[in-house]
């Protein structure tokens, strides 16, 4: 039998933490006792039915997110996951829900220079582009270092230390905290806090940037709208090498142009079977004064509802991908928050250089809504 059709076992193991709170955490296992075993944590708001499921092993992926719309209270299934298919999780199909670290997007030729040495990473996008793509975290077992369940939130913190991957010898400890938190009487949001600490203890520095690869569900990609909130940011379209967005390396050039699209006027376009194909990167050129300071927001919506991705000023970059319907038959839009530009190990645009014992931190999140609403709620 093909592993893709492996029969899955779903075993709930209730957390040892107190269960008399509004928010709870439950342990889940898919394909228990098999080579494709997947361990998960499900965070639940018992009052609203909102939930977040995080894959602990492998990779810290966000598997599922259901949130109540802040305006209507209607529960919305926000993100595309693996639908209980453990084999698909281990195959890392389409990077669904993946946390991308210690780099996001592409590194040209899988090669970069740092501190007088040339580093070679596996080119896992061969033969199409011969790039290193999306980092090394996707197949790693993460350690659960903290859980919280309380009246207004549930949270799980996962951890991984890099340093053993080819082309990335740097000792960097990464912590990711996934929070399902109440923002009003009837609705919650997802908040993800990330930190990375250089633990070399020898005075050496380390390059680092990261992102996430969420696929936002929509009824029809062609009629869906992506809306950038320009109250806090002006945007640039990052120009790619020849052939983009369908072909070429998709490595950024050193050129940008002002971007006025995604302004609520136009849908993605194309047809239901073949939506307009985008695989494009954008950068917040100017972070304006707003509340909370530096928070950027982008809405992905269809005729039935929407979701808002918000990012703090540590995440000034985004990649959009609309090819899921054409390539795989999925009606969703990938809109990825990133802390630096693609190929940042080479172009250094947004790249973090961690000194020994230094920590970088940032956060982003998602809530369900068809308007941006008040910023104080983020």
XYZ file of C-alpha atoms in Angstrom:
378
model
C 0.000 0.000 0.000
C 1.288 3.437 -0.881
C 2.237 5.475 2.200
C 0.034 8.267 0.855
C -2.991 6.115 1.705
C -1.693 5.019 5.077
C -4.514 4.457 7.553
C -4.181 7.048 10.296
C -4.842 6.639 13.992
C -5.997 9.703 15.895
C -5.199 9.336 19.578
C -6.226 12.196 21.881
C -4.116 12.519 25.008
C -5.415 15.241 27.302
C -2.735 17.582 28.570
C -1.731 17.219 32.196
C -2.337 20.938 32.648
C -5.559 22.071 34.387
C -8.631 21.448 32.219
C -11.134 23.739 33.971
C -10.119 26.810 31.969
C -11.804 28.373 28.935
C -8.796 27.516 26.765
C -7.422 23.970 26.666
C -4.620 21.987 25.039
C -4.957 18.400 23.819
C -2.263 16.041 22.510
C -3.002 14.289 19.215
C -1.137 11.625 17.251
C -1.572 10.608 13.611
C -0.336 7.218 12.360
C 0.845 6.262 15.850
C 3.611 3.668 16.020
C 4.420 3.893 12.297
C 7.366 5.532 10.498
C 4.968 8.343 9.571
C 3.905 9.197 13.120
C 2.948 12.845 13.542
C 2.600 14.493 16.962
C 0.327 17.519 17.355
C -1.068 19.964 19.892
C -4.630 21.233 19.572
C -5.489 24.522 21.279
C -9.211 25.144 21.825
C -11.396 28.033 22.931
C -14.204 26.020 24.506
C -16.569 28.970 24.567
C -16.485 29.679 20.821
C -15.259 26.411 19.283
C -12.255 28.193 17.767
C -9.183 26.008 17.450
C -5.552 25.880 16.408
C -3.648 22.671 15.638
C 0.150 22.725 15.576
C 2.357 19.891 14.359
C 5.099 19.412 16.959
C 6.931 16.778 14.934
C 7.854 17.242 12.202
C 8.541 20.923 11.714
C 6.246 23.039 13.881
C 3.753 23.462 11.033
C 0.378 25.128 11.594
C -2.001 22.377 10.524
C -5.407 23.885 11.201
C -6.952 27.192 12.255
C -10.654 27.893 12.811
C -11.599 31.391 13.969
C -14.834 33.307 14.531
C -15.294 36.330 12.289
C -14.979 39.468 14.409
C -17.978 41.038 12.700
C -20.430 38.160 12.266
C -19.219 35.566 14.759
C -19.343 32.917 12.022
C -16.674 30.231 12.412
C -14.259 30.166 9.454
C -11.811 27.420 8.524
C -8.917 29.730 7.696
C -5.914 27.670 6.577
C -5.300 24.689 4.300
C -3.656 21.754 6.060
C -2.968 18.075 5.399
C -6.420 16.734 6.368
C -5.067 14.014 8.639
C -2.661 12.621 6.039
C 0.523 11.839 7.972
C 2.372 10.780 4.828
C 1.651 14.181 3.261
C 3.044 15.905 6.361
C 6.312 13.971 6.127
C 6.446 14.538 2.344
C 6.115 18.263 3.137
C 3.529 18.722 0.390
C 3.616 22.283 -0.930
C 5.110 23.537 2.378
C 1.586 23.816 3.817
C 1.699 25.713 7.113
C 5.481 25.346 7.363
C 7.714 27.507 9.517
C 10.626 28.561 7.316
C 13.992 28.854 9.075
C 16.882 29.649 9.290
C 15.940 31.217 5.964
C 12.698 31.714 4.062
C 12.103 31.665 0.330
C 15.125 31.060 -1.942
C 18.905 31.279 -1.704
C 20.469 31.506 -5.155
C 22.322 28.320 -6.088
C 22.167 27.317 -2.418
C 25.404 29.254 -1.981
C 26.466 32.252 0.101
C 29.564 33.777 1.700
C 29.747 34.590 5.394
C 32.686 35.517 7.607
C 35.235 34.736 4.909
C 33.845 31.277 4.084
C 31.672 30.009 1.262
C 28.761 27.826 2.344
C 26.915 25.302 0.182
C 23.380 24.222 1.094
C 21.338 21.458 -0.568
C 19.564 22.752 -3.666
C 16.142 21.306 -2.947
C 14.423 23.100 -5.829
C 16.341 21.250 -8.527
C 16.048 20.883 -11.443
C 13.594 23.743 -11.824
C 15.614 26.514 -10.204
C 18.708 25.086 -8.506
C 18.004 27.078 -5.340
C 17.934 26.244 -1.657
C 14.313 26.686 -0.603
C 12.645 27.517 2.733
C 15.220 26.333 5.254
C 15.718 23.195 7.318
C 13.030 23.198 10.005
C 10.296 21.394 8.052
C 11.351 17.813 8.928
C 12.825 18.373 12.389
C 11.328 17.061 15.640
C 10.723 20.084 17.851
C 10.838 20.072 21.633
C 7.893 21.284 23.688
C 9.377 23.644 26.266
C 6.247 25.279 27.692
C 2.448 25.016 27.657
C -0.113 27.425 29.071
C -3.887 27.145 29.269
C -5.815 29.927 30.925
C -9.049 31.904 30.867
C -8.013 34.135 27.971
C -5.504 32.080 25.977
C -3.702 28.821 25.345
C -0.068 28.733 24.263
C 2.558 26.186 23.248
C 6.266 26.975 22.842
C 8.400 24.742 20.626
C 12.180 24.860 20.310
C 14.923 23.699 17.949
C 18.670 24.303 17.784
C 20.277 24.621 14.361
C 23.901 23.863 13.600
C 23.936 20.353 12.109
C 22.555 21.130 8.638
C 24.816 21.213 5.556
C 25.745 24.779 4.680
C 24.459 26.190 7.972
C 26.946 25.380 10.755
C 25.691 28.134 13.069
C 24.470 27.376 16.589
C 21.138 29.175 16.671
C 18.392 28.321 19.165
C 14.919 29.068 17.794
C 11.776 29.261 19.929
C 8.281 29.525 18.443
C 5.254 30.286 20.618
C 1.819 29.588 19.150
C -0.969 31.435 20.970
C -4.730 31.160 20.576
C -5.948 34.233 22.451
C -9.271 35.920 23.114
C -9.611 39.384 21.570
C -13.319 39.919 22.263
C -16.202 38.063 23.902
C -16.898 36.038 20.762
C -13.621 35.788 18.897
C -9.955 34.821 19.173
C -6.841 35.215 17.060
C -3.627 33.361 16.356
C -0.443 35.072 17.530
C 2.980 33.587 16.708
C 6.044 34.838 18.560
C 9.468 33.839 17.307
C 12.925 34.299 18.788
C 16.366 33.216 17.600
C 19.469 33.292 19.801
C 23.080 32.772 18.774
C 24.381 30.167 21.242
C 27.872 29.726 19.726
C 29.632 30.826 22.917
C 32.816 31.478 20.923
C 32.318 35.068 19.749
C 31.190 34.109 16.233
C 28.192 35.612 14.443
C 25.336 33.897 12.596
C 23.003 34.917 9.743
C 19.287 34.365 10.249
C 15.880 35.144 8.804
C 12.588 33.288 8.771
C 8.995 33.174 7.630
C 5.837 31.088 7.453
C 3.982 29.467 4.532
C 0.230 29.680 5.278
C -2.311 28.848 2.570
C -5.496 30.867 3.113
C -8.622 29.036 2.006
C -10.931 30.832 -0.440
C -13.988 29.705 -2.386
C -12.500 30.775 -5.729
C -8.967 32.158 -6.135
C -9.929 34.108 -9.268
C -12.647 36.124 -7.500
C -10.864 36.436 -4.135
C -9.319 39.733 -3.121
C -6.042 40.518 -1.405
C -6.097 43.918 0.313
C -3.027 45.611 1.761
C -3.731 48.076 4.565
C -1.786 51.206 3.678
C -2.440 53.031 6.941
C 0.863 51.759 8.321
C 2.951 50.966 5.253
C 3.744 51.825 1.652
C 4.729 48.866 -0.495
C 7.302 48.009 -3.137
C 7.052 45.221 -5.709
C 10.335 43.294 -5.702
C 11.387 42.651 -9.295
C 12.614 39.162 -10.138
C 14.998 37.802 -12.750
C 13.760 37.042 -16.282
C 10.987 34.470 -16.558
C 9.131 35.304 -13.340
C 6.640 34.439 -12.037
C 6.307 31.076 -13.792
C 9.908 30.464 -14.799
C 13.412 31.662 -14.036
C 15.086 31.485 -10.650
C 12.635 33.779 -8.796
C 15.695 35.349 -7.203
C 15.209 39.096 -6.609
C 17.093 41.630 -8.662
C 18.294 44.811 -6.963
C 15.310 46.683 -8.377
C 11.853 47.495 -7.023
C 8.895 49.546 -8.164
C 6.121 51.211 -6.113
C 3.128 48.899 -5.691
C -0.420 50.251 -5.686
C -2.244 46.977 -6.274
C -4.089 44.840 -3.722
C -6.171 47.918 -2.893
C -9.649 46.305 -2.515
C -10.673 47.239 -6.066
C -9.541 44.227 -8.055
C -9.839 40.496 -7.561
C -6.989 38.099 -8.380
C -8.523 37.573 -11.816
C -8.377 34.840 -14.420
C -10.873 31.977 -14.331
C -11.951 29.489 -11.676
C -9.862 26.753 -13.270
C -6.921 29.003 -14.123
C -6.620 32.062 -11.849
C -4.048 34.738 -12.549
C -0.697 33.201 -11.639
C 1.321 35.178 -9.089
C 4.540 34.199 -7.345
C 5.662 37.680 -6.343
C 7.412 39.391 -3.457
C 6.604 42.678 -1.744
C 8.405 44.862 0.757
C 7.031 47.469 3.150
C 9.106 50.469 2.116
C 7.978 52.797 4.870
C 6.539 51.904 8.248
C 4.226 54.747 9.291
C 3.133 55.843 12.737
C 0.086 53.872 13.833
C -1.233 51.808 16.741
C 0.242 49.367 17.577
C 3.443 50.915 16.206
C 4.652 49.367 12.964
C 1.931 46.751 12.558
C 1.173 45.863 8.913
C -2.004 44.074 7.835
C -3.174 42.233 4.723
C -6.659 40.824 4.176
C -7.438 37.745 2.069
C -11.189 37.524 1.482
C -13.876 35.951 -0.645
C -17.668 36.226 -0.822
C -18.084 34.155 2.353
C -15.637 35.925 4.656
C -11.985 36.704 5.136
C -8.854 36.598 7.254
C -6.305 39.249 8.165
C -2.581 38.549 8.461
C -0.839 41.090 10.672
C 2.939 41.502 11.035
C 5.077 43.575 13.353
C 7.962 45.655 12.033
C 10.319 42.654 12.189
C 8.375 41.191 9.249
C 8.427 43.723 6.405
C 8.318 41.268 3.500
C 5.667 39.052 1.896
C 5.464 36.493 -0.892
C 2.159 35.736 -2.613
C 1.464 32.532 -4.561
C -1.812 31.917 -6.411
C -0.872 28.810 -8.414
C -2.426 26.192 -6.114
C -5.647 25.833 -8.118
C -3.861 25.466 -11.447
C -1.129 23.121 -10.211
C -2.812 21.007 -7.512
C -6.537 21.770 -7.643
C -6.629 23.638 -4.309
C -8.615 26.848 -3.874
C -6.234 28.784 -1.653
C -3.786 31.682 -1.692
C -0.376 31.514 -0.045
C 0.553 34.819 1.560
C 3.805 34.429 3.461
C 5.224 36.769 6.120
C 9.031 36.991 6.011
C 11.617 38.841 8.084
C 13.925 39.475 5.100
C 13.916 39.459 1.312
C 14.398 36.248 -0.656
C 18.119 35.482 -1.096
C 18.933 37.675 1.908
C 22.047 35.605 2.658
C 23.435 37.194 -0.511
C 21.645 40.554 -0.891
C 21.472 41.207 2.911
C 18.120 43.044 2.561
C 16.551 42.599 5.998
C 19.042 39.920 7.040
C 19.692 39.607 10.784
C 23.299 39.062 11.863
C 23.226 37.621 15.363
C 26.226 38.372 17.519
C 27.184 35.740 20.067
C 24.427 35.528 22.727
C 22.257 38.038 20.837
C 18.533 37.369 20.366
C 16.259 38.484 17.530
C 12.484 38.434 18.057
C 9.345 39.203 16.097
C 5.690 38.289 15.843
C 2.774 38.021 13.446
C -0.753 36.695 13.617
C -4.107 35.993 11.964
C -7.698 36.893 12.782
C -10.943 36.340 10.865
C -12.652 39.471 9.536
C -13.803 41.198 6.356
C -12.545 44.607 7.464
C -9.398 45.767 9.213
C -11.327 46.982 12.307
C -9.566 48.792 15.142
C -5.825 48.402 15.534
C -6.088 48.216 19.302
C -7.486 44.713 18.863
C -4.288 43.369 17.288
